[in-house]
Amino acid sequence: MLNYEEFKEWLTENKPYTKETIGDMVSRLKRADSILPWFEDEVYFFRLDKENKFQQLSCSVKSQIRKSVRLYFEFIEKSSRED
């Protein structure tokens, strides 16, 4: 299950993004989850790329979604180190 609030907080504290950009990143992460339900494994990128709904998006949107997913993986990795 995705933790949007902690992800927003982590982005605010660790990345130089505005609140609007952070909101956009969360929206893109939600969009990825609607295309392919989230699971915590690097193969997620590969599986997401194979989904028809994802393939139909523009290159720009796909790139933005991938970036949000990549940042969420970074968030998970850094959070697990702190535990």
PDB file of N, CA and C in Angstrom:
ATOM      1  N   MET A   1       0.844  -1.191   0.000  1.00  0.00           N
ATOM      2  CA  MET A   1       0.000   0.000   0.000  1.00  0.00           C
ATOM      3  C   MET A   1       0.885   1.249   0.000  1.00  0.00           C
ATOM      4  N   LEU A   2       0.526   2.176  -0.818  1.00  0.00           N
ATOM      5  CA  LEU A   2       1.304   3.401  -0.942  1.00  0.00           C
ATOM      6  C   LEU A   2       1.001   4.361   0.206  1.00  0.00           C
ATOM      7  N   ASN A   3       2.047   5.003   0.696  1.00  0.00           N
ATOM      8  CA  ASN A   3       1.900   5.946   1.801  1.00  0.00           C
ATOM      9  C   ASN A   3       2.145   7.354   1.254  1.00  0.00           C
ATOM     10  N   TYR A   4       1.097   7.968   0.745  1.00  0.00           N
ATOM     11  CA  TYR A   4       1.227   9.253   0.076  1.00  0.00           C
ATOM     12  C   TYR A   4       1.658  10.381   1.004  1.00  0.00           C
ATOM     13  N   GLU A   5       1.124  10.413   2.209  1.00  0.00           N
ATOM     14  CA  GLU A   5       1.441  11.513   3.131  1.00  0.00           C
ATOM     15  C   GLU A   5       2.907  11.498   3.540  1.00  0.00           C
ATOM     16  N   GLU A   6       3.430  10.334   3.883  1.00  0.00           N
ATOM     17  CA  GLU A   6       4.841  10.263   4.257  1.00  0.00           C
ATOM     18  C   GLU A   6       5.734  10.526   3.046  1.00  0.00           C
ATOM     19  N   PHE A   7       5.302  10.108   1.871  1.00  0.00           N
ATOM     20  CA  PHE A   7       6.053  10.377   0.646  1.00  0.00           C
ATOM     21  C   PHE A   7       6.120  11.884   0.416  1.00  0.00           C
ATOM     22  N   LYS A   8       5.000  12.583   0.568  1.00  0.00           N
ATOM     23  CA  LYS A   8       4.980  14.044   0.418  1.00  0.00           C
ATOM     24  C   LYS A   8       5.939  14.701   1.408  1.00  0.00           C
ATOM     25  N   GLU A   9       5.884  14.248   2.645  1.00  0.00           N
ATOM     26  CA  GLU A   9       6.748  14.795   3.693  1.00  0.00           C
ATOM     27  C   GLU A   9       8.220  14.557   3.347  1.00  0.00           C
ATOM     28  N   TRP A  10       8.528  13.348   2.891  1.00  0.00           N
ATOM     29  CA  TRP A  10       9.903  13.007   2.526  1.00  0.00           C
ATOM     30  C   TRP A  10      10.387  13.878   1.364  1.00  0.00           C
ATOM     31  N   LEU A  11       9.549  14.059   0.350  1.00  0.00           N
ATOM     32  CA  LEU A  11       9.911  14.911  -0.780  1.00  0.00           C
ATOM     33  C   LEU A  11      10.170  16.347  -0.316  1.00  0.00           C
ATOM     34  N   THR A  12       9.309  16.847   0.561  1.00  0.00           N
ATOM     35  CA  THR A  12       9.457  18.203   1.075  1.00  0.00           C
ATOM     36  C   THR A  12      10.789  18.384   1.787  1.00  0.00           C
ATOM     37  N   GLU A  13      11.178  17.384   2.566  1.00  0.00           N
ATOM     38  CA  GLU A  13      12.401  17.472   3.369  1.00  0.00           C
ATOM     39  C   GLU A  13      13.668  17.147   2.587  1.00  0.00           C
ATOM     40  N   ASN A  14      13.556  16.382   1.500  1.00  0.00           N
ATOM     41  CA  ASN A  14      14.756  15.870   0.840  1.00  0.00           C
ATOM     42  C   ASN A  14      14.959  16.295  -0.606  1.00  0.00           C
ATOM     43  N   LYS A  15      13.978  16.895  -1.216  1.00  0.00           N
ATOM     44  CA  LYS A  15      14.081  17.275  -2.625  1.00  0.00           C
ATOM     45  C   LYS A  15      13.683  18.739  -2.788  1.00  0.00           C
ATOM     46  N   PRO A  16      14.273  19.414  -3.778  1.00  0.00           N
ATOM     47  CA  PRO A  16      14.000  20.849  -3.958  1.00  0.00           C
ATOM     48  C   PRO A  16      12.753  21.131  -4.798  1.00  0.00           C
ATOM     49  N   TYR A  17      11.633  20.501  -4.456  1.00  0.00           N
ATOM     50  CA  TYR A  17      10.412  20.669  -5.236  1.00  0.00           C
ATOM     51  C   TYR A  17       9.418  21.575  -4.521  1.00  0.00           C
ATOM     52  N   THR A  18       8.622  22.270  -5.310  1.00  0.00           N
ATOM     53  CA  THR A  18       7.551  23.094  -4.747  1.00  0.00           C
ATOM     54  C   THR A  18       6.396  22.182  -4.313  1.00  0.00           C
ATOM     55  N   LYS A  19       5.492  22.733  -3.544  1.00  0.00           N
ATOM     56  CA  LYS A  19       4.317  21.957  -3.117  1.00  0.00           C
ATOM     57  C   LYS A  19       3.497  21.496  -4.318  1.00  0.00           C
ATOM     58  N   GLU A  20       3.409  22.330  -5.341  1.00  0.00           N
ATOM     59  CA  GLU A  20       2.651  21.972  -6.543  1.00  0.00           C
ATOM     60  C   GLU A  20       3.298  20.781  -7.249  1.00  0.00           C
ATOM     61  N   THR A  21       4.609  20.806  -7.358  1.00  0.00           N
ATOM     62  CA  THR A  21       5.327  19.704  -8.005  1.00  0.00           C
ATOM     63  C   THR A  21       5.174  18.422  -7.207  1.00  0.00           C
ATOM     64  N   ILE A  22       5.243  18.533  -5.894  1.00  0.00           N
ATOM     65  CA  ILE A  22       5.069  17.361  -5.034  1.00  0.00           C
ATOM     66  C   ILE A  22       3.666  16.799  -5.207  1.00  0.00           C
ATOM     67  N   GLY A  23       2.670  17.664  -5.278  1.00  0.00           N
ATOM     68  CA  GLY A  23       1.298  17.216  -5.525  1.00  0.00           C
ATOM     69  C   GLY A  23       1.179  16.498  -6.859  1.00  0.00           C
ATOM     70  N   ASP A  24       1.859  17.032  -7.881  1.00  0.00           N
ATOM     71  CA  ASP A  24       1.857  16.387  -9.199  1.00  0.00           C
ATOM     72  C   ASP A  24       2.505  15.003  -9.123  1.00  0.00           C
ATOM     73  N   MET A  25       3.590  14.897  -8.374  1.00  0.00           N
ATOM     74  CA  MET A  25       4.278  13.602  -8.255  1.00  0.00           C
ATOM     75  C   MET A  25       3.377  12.560  -7.597  1.00  0.00           C
ATOM     76  N   VAL A  26       2.661  12.971  -6.576  1.00  0.00           N
ATOM     77  CA  VAL A  26       1.741  12.053  -5.906  1.00  0.00           C
ATOM     78  C   VAL A  26       0.627  11.642  -6.869  1.00  0.00           C
ATOM     79  N   SER A  27       0.126  12.590  -7.648  1.00  0.00           N
ATOM     80  CA  SER A  27      -0.914  12.265  -8.636  1.00  0.00           C
ATOM     81  C   SER A  27      -0.410  11.262  -9.665  1.00  0.00           C
ATOM     82  N   ARG A  28       0.828  11.423 -10.098  1.00  0.00           N
ATOM     83  CA  ARG A  28       1.409  10.489 -11.074  1.00  0.00           C
ATOM     84  C   ARG A  28       1.603   9.105 -10.471  1.00  0.00           C
ATOM     85  N   LEU A  29       1.968   9.084  -9.204  1.00  0.00           N
ATOM     86  CA  LEU A  29       2.119   7.800  -8.514  1.00  0.00           C
ATOM     87  C   LEU A  29       0.762   7.099  -8.408  1.00  0.00           C
ATOM     88  N   LYS A  30      -0.275   7.856  -8.105  1.00  0.00           N
ATOM     89  CA  LYS A  30      -1.633   7.298  -8.060  1.00  0.00           C
ATOM     90  C   LYS A  30      -2.051   6.780  -9.434  1.00  0.00           C
ATOM     91  N   ARG A  31      -1.661   7.511 -10.472  1.00  0.00           N
ATOM     92  CA  ARG A  31      -1.998   7.077 -11.834  1.00  0.00           C
ATOM     93  C   ARG A  31      -1.302   5.759 -12.160  1.00  0.00           C
ATOM     94  N   ALA A  32      -0.028   5.640 -11.785  1.00  0.00           N
ATOM     95  CA  ALA A  32       0.701   4.382 -12.005  1.00  0.00           C
ATOM     96  C   ALA A  32      -0.005   3.250 -11.271  1.00  0.00           C
ATOM     97  N   ASP A  33      -0.424   3.505 -10.041  1.00  0.00           N
ATOM     98  CA  ASP A  33      -1.109   2.493  -9.236  1.00  0.00           C
ATOM     99  C   ASP A  33      -2.442   2.096  -9.856  1.00  0.00           C
ATOM    100  N   SER A  34      -3.106   3.036 -10.527  1.00  0.00           N
ATOM    101  CA  SER A  34      -4.382   2.704 -11.177  1.00  0.00           C
ATOM    102  C   SER A  34      -4.168   1.877 -12.447  1.00  0.00           C
ATOM    103  N   ILE A  35      -3.014   2.054 -13.081  1.00  0.00           N
ATOM    104  CA  ILE A  35      -2.699   1.281 -14.280  1.00  0.00           C
ATOM    105  C   ILE A  35      -2.237  -0.119 -13.908  1.00  0.00           C
ATOM    106  N   LEU A  36      -1.358  -0.185 -12.909  1.00  0.00           N
ATOM    107  CA  LEU A  36      -0.833  -1.458 -12.417  1.00  0.00           C
ATOM    108  C   LEU A  36      -0.758  -1.357 -10.909  1.00  0.00           C
ATOM    109  N   PRO A  37      -1.597  -2.111 -10.195  1.00  0.00           N
ATOM    110  CA  PRO A  37      -1.576  -2.033  -8.731  1.00  0.00           C
ATOM    111  C   PRO A  37      -0.152  -2.184  -8.188  1.00  0.00           C
ATOM    112  N   TRP A  38       0.164  -1.305  -7.259  1.00  0.00           N
ATOM    113  CA  TRP A  38       1.513  -1.201  -6.706  1.00  0.00           C
ATOM    114  C   TRP A  38       1.974  -2.493  -6.039  1.00  0.00           C
ATOM    115  N   PHE A  39       3.225  -2.830  -6.291  1.00  0.00           N
ATOM    116  CA  PHE A  39       3.913  -3.861  -5.515  1.00  0.00           C
ATOM    117  C   PHE A  39       5.375  -3.440  -5.426  1.00  0.00           C
ATOM    118  N   GLU A  40       5.974  -3.743  -4.306  1.00  0.00           N
ATOM    119  CA  GLU A  40       7.315  -3.258  -4.016  1.00  0.00           C
ATOM    120  C   GLU A  40       8.374  -4.214  -4.554  1.00  0.00           C
ATOM    121  N   ASP A  41       8.702  -4.029  -5.817  1.00  0.00           N
ATOM    122  CA  ASP A  41       9.728  -4.831  -6.480  1.00  0.00           C
ATOM    123  C   ASP A  41      10.172  -4.049  -7.706  1.00  0.00           C
ATOM    124  N   GLU A  42      11.463  -4.055  -7.988  1.00  0.00           N
ATOM    125  CA  GLU A  42      11.997  -3.310  -9.128  1.00  0.00           C
ATOM    126  C   GLU A  42      11.376  -3.750 -10.459  1.00  0.00           C
ATOM    127  N   VAL A  43      10.838  -4.957 -10.511  1.00  0.00           N
ATOM    128  CA  VAL A  43      10.193  -5.439 -11.732  1.00  0.00           C
ATOM    129  C   VAL A  43       8.924  -4.622 -12.035  1.00  0.00           C
ATOM    130  N   TYR A  44       8.485  -3.815 -11.077  1.00  0.00           N
ATOM    131  CA  TYR A  44       7.311  -2.971 -11.279  1.00  0.00           C
ATOM    132  C   TYR A  44       7.479  -2.106 -12.537  1.00  0.00           C
ATOM    133  N   PHE A  45       8.673  -1.513 -12.730  1.00  0.00           N
ATOM    134  CA  PHE A  45       8.910  -0.685 -13.915  1.00  0.00           C
ATOM    135  C   PHE A  45       8.671  -1.481 -15.193  1.00  0.00           C
ATOM    136  N   PHE A  46       9.238  -2.660 -15.259  1.00  0.00           N
ATOM    137  CA  PHE A  46       9.098  -3.524 -16.433  1.00  0.00           C
ATOM    138  C   PHE A  46       7.633  -3.853 -16.691  1.00  0.00           C
ATOM    139  N   ARG A  47       6.930  -4.256 -15.649  1.00  0.00           N
ATOM    140  CA  ARG A  47       5.517  -4.634 -15.799  1.00  0.00           C
ATOM    141  C   ARG A  47       4.664  -3.433 -16.177  1.00  0.00           C
ATOM    142  N   LEU A  48       4.953  -2.267 -15.581  1.00  0.00           N
ATOM    143  CA  LEU A  48       4.210  -1.053 -15.910  1.00  0.00           C
ATOM    144  C   LEU A  48       4.379  -0.710 -17.393  1.00  0.00           C
ATOM    145  N   ASP A  49       5.608  -0.802 -17.891  1.00  0.00           N
ATOM    146  CA  ASP A  49       5.878  -0.515 -19.311  1.00  0.00           C
ATOM    147  C   ASP A  49       5.097  -1.424 -20.251  1.00  0.00           C
ATOM    148  N   LYS A  50       4.752  -2.614 -19.812  1.00  0.00           N
ATOM    149  CA  LYS A  50       4.051  -3.582 -20.659  1.00  0.00           C
ATOM    150  C   LYS A  50       2.535  -3.387 -20.667  1.00  0.00           C
ATOM    151  N   GLU A  51       2.025  -2.586 -19.753  1.00  0.00           N
ATOM    152  CA  GLU A  51       0.578  -2.367 -19.673  1.00  0.00           C
ATOM    153  C   GLU A  51       0.094  -1.507 -20.848  1.00  0.00           C
ATOM    154  N   ASN A  52      -0.997  -1.927 -21.496  1.00  0.00           N
ATOM    155  CA  ASN A  52      -1.548  -1.183 -22.641  1.00  0.00           C
ATOM    156  C   ASN A  52      -1.908   0.254 -22.275  1.00  0.00           C
ATOM    157  N   LYS A  53      -2.535   0.450 -21.124  1.00  0.00           N
ATOM    158  CA  LYS A  53      -2.929   1.803 -20.718  1.00  0.00           C
ATOM    159  C   LYS A  53      -1.709   2.712 -20.586  1.00  0.00           C
ATOM    160  N   PHE A  54      -0.600   2.157 -20.110  1.00  0.00           N
ATOM    161  CA  PHE A  54       0.622   2.939 -19.972  1.00  0.00           C
ATOM    162  C   PHE A  54       1.224   3.234 -21.338  1.00  0.00           C
ATOM    163  N   GLN A  55       1.243   2.251 -22.223  1.00  0.00           N
ATOM    164  CA  GLN A  55       1.823   2.415 -23.559  1.00  0.00           C
ATOM    165  C   GLN A  55       1.093   3.472 -24.379  1.00  0.00           C
ATOM    166  N   GLN A  56      -0.175   3.689 -24.088  1.00  0.00           N
ATOM    167  CA  GLN A  56      -0.976   4.652 -24.845  1.00  0.00           C
ATOM    168  C   GLN A  56      -0.714   6.103 -24.428  1.00  0.00           C
ATOM    169  N   LEU A  57      -0.016   6.304 -23.331  1.00  0.00           N
ATOM    170  CA  LEU A  57       0.270   7.658 -22.858  1.00  0.00           C
ATOM    171  C   LEU A  57       1.375   8.292 -23.688  1.00  0.00           C
ATOM    172  N   SER A  58       1.440   9.606 -23.663  1.00  0.00           N
ATOM    173  CA  SER A  58       2.515  10.308 -24.379  1.00  0.00           C
ATOM    174  C   SER A  58       3.854  10.014 -23.698  1.00  0.00           C
ATOM    175  N   CYS A  59       4.923  10.197 -24.438  1.00  0.00           N
ATOM    176  CA  CYS A  59       6.264   9.964 -23.889  1.00  0.00           C
ATOM    177  C   CYS A  59       6.513  10.835 -22.666  1.00  0.00           C
ATOM    178  N   SER A  60       6.045  12.059 -22.715  1.00  0.00           N
ATOM    179  CA  SER A  60       6.236  12.990 -21.608  1.00  0.00           C
ATOM    180  C   SER A  60       5.544  12.496 -20.330  1.00  0.00           C
ATOM    181  N   VAL A  61       4.306  12.065 -20.454  1.00  0.00           N
ATOM    182  CA  VAL A  61       3.554  11.579 -19.293  1.00  0.00           C
ATOM    183  C   VAL A  61       4.185  10.304 -18.751  1.00  0.00           C
ATOM    184  N   LYS A  62       4.586   9.396 -19.642  1.00  0.00           N
ATOM    185  CA  LYS A  62       5.243   8.160 -19.191  1.00  0.00           C
ATOM    186  C   LYS A  62       6.513   8.490 -18.422  1.00  0.00           C
ATOM    187  N   SER A  63       7.271   9.433 -18.910  1.00  0.00           N
ATOM    188  CA  SER A  63       8.501   9.841 -18.241  1.00  0.00           C
ATOM    189  C   SER A  63       8.217  10.414 -16.854  1.00  0.00           C
ATOM    190  N   GLN A  64       7.188  11.230 -16.748  1.00  0.00           N
ATOM    191  CA  GLN A  64       6.811  11.821 -15.456  1.00  0.00           C
ATOM    192  C   GLN A  64       6.358  10.747 -14.472  1.00  0.00           C
ATOM    193  N   ILE A  65       5.603   9.771 -14.945  1.00  0.00           N
ATOM    194  CA  ILE A  65       5.150   8.681 -14.085  1.00  0.00           C
ATOM    195  C   ILE A  65       6.340   7.856 -13.622  1.00  0.00           C
ATOM    196  N   ARG A  66       7.250   7.534 -14.540  1.00  0.00           N
ATOM    197  CA  ARG A  66       8.444   6.758 -14.164  1.00  0.00           C
ATOM    198  C   ARG A  66       9.265   7.488 -13.101  1.00  0.00           C
ATOM    199  N   LYS A  67       9.392   8.796 -13.255  1.00  0.00           N
ATOM    200  CA  LYS A  67      10.164   9.573 -12.277  1.00  0.00           C
ATOM    201  C   LYS A  67       9.510   9.502 -10.901  1.00  0.00           C
ATOM    202  N   SER A  68       8.209   9.629 -10.845  1.00  0.00           N
ATOM    203  CA  SER A  68       7.501   9.545  -9.566  1.00  0.00           C
ATOM    204  C   SER A  68       7.668   8.169  -8.929  1.00  0.00           C
ATOM    205  N   VAL A  69       7.575   7.121  -9.738  1.00  0.00           N
ATOM    206  CA  VAL A  69       7.750   5.756  -9.235  1.00  0.00           C
ATOM    207  C   VAL A  69       9.183   5.571  -8.733  1.00  0.00           C
ATOM    208  N   ARG A  70      10.142   6.080  -9.489  1.00  0.00           N
ATOM    209  CA  ARG A  70      11.553   5.978  -9.093  1.00  0.00           C
ATOM    210  C   ARG A  70      11.790   6.680  -7.754  1.00  0.00           C
ATOM    211  N   LEU A  71      11.214   7.866  -7.601  1.00  0.00           N
ATOM    212  CA  LEU A  71      11.348   8.592  -6.337  1.00  0.00           C
ATOM    213  C   LEU A  71      10.663   7.846  -5.197  1.00  0.00           C
ATOM    214  N   TYR A  72       9.550   7.192  -5.478  1.00  0.00           N
ATOM    215  CA  TYR A  72       8.879   6.429  -4.422  1.00  0.00           C
ATOM    216  C   TYR A  72       9.750   5.250  -3.984  1.00  0.00           C
ATOM    217  N   PHE A  73      10.413   4.605  -4.928  1.00  0.00           N
ATOM    218  CA  PHE A  73      11.342   3.527  -4.568  1.00  0.00           C
ATOM    219  C   PHE A  73      12.488   4.073  -3.711  1.00  0.00           C
ATOM    220  N   GLU A  74      12.976   5.258  -4.057  1.00  0.00           N
ATOM    221  CA  GLU A  74      14.034   5.889  -3.254  1.00  0.00           C
ATOM    222  C   GLU A  74      13.525   6.172  -1.845  1.00  0.00           C
ATOM    223  N   PHE A  75      12.312   6.689  -1.755  1.00  0.00           N
ATOM    224  CA  PHE A  75      11.678   6.961  -0.460  1.00  0.00           C
ATOM    225  C   PHE A  75      11.582   5.683   0.381  1.00  0.00           C
ATOM    226  N   ILE A  76      11.152   4.593  -0.229  1.00  0.00           N
ATOM    227  CA  ILE A  76      11.032   3.320   0.484  1.00  0.00           C
ATOM    228  C   ILE A  76      12.397   2.859   0.986  1.00  0.00           C
ATOM    229  N   GLU A  77      13.379   2.948   0.104  1.00  0.00           N
ATOM    230  CA  GLU A  77      14.729   2.506   0.460  1.00  0.00           C
ATOM    231  C   GLU A  77      15.292   3.311   1.633  1.00  0.00           C
ATOM    232  N   LYS A  78      15.161   4.630   1.568  1.00  0.00           N
ATOM    233  CA  LYS A  78      15.691   5.494   2.632  1.00  0.00           C
ATOM    234  C   LYS A  78      14.909   5.288   3.927  1.00  0.00           C
ATOM    235  N   SER A  79      13.599   5.088   3.820  1.00  0.00           N
ATOM    236  CA  SER A  79      12.773   4.869   5.010  1.00  0.00           C
ATOM    237  C   SER A  79      13.119   3.571   5.696  1.00  0.00           C
ATOM    238  N   SER A  80      13.403   2.535   4.912  1.00  0.00           N
ATOM    239  CA  SER A  80      13.722   1.228   5.505  1.00  0.00           C
ATOM    240  C   SER A  80      15.080   1.258   6.201  1.00  0.00           C
ATOM    241  N   ARG A  81      15.983   2.097   5.738  1.00  0.00           N
ATOM    242  CA  ARG A  81      17.292   2.238   6.399  1.00  0.00           C
ATOM    243  C   ARG A  81      17.155   2.892   7.765  1.00  0.00           C
ATOM    244  N   GLU A  82      16.166   3.795   7.884  1.00  0.00           N
ATOM    245  CA  GLU A  82      15.974   4.527   9.133  1.00  0.00           C
ATOM    246  C   GLU A  82      15.315   3.680  10.217  1.00  0.00           C
ATOM    247  N   ASP A  83      14.624   2.623   9.800  1.00  0.00           N
ATOM    248  CA  ASP A  83      13.910   1.767  10.774  1.00  0.00           C
ATOM    249  C   ASP A  83      14.847   0.857  11.533  1.00  0.00           C
TER     250      ASP A  83
END
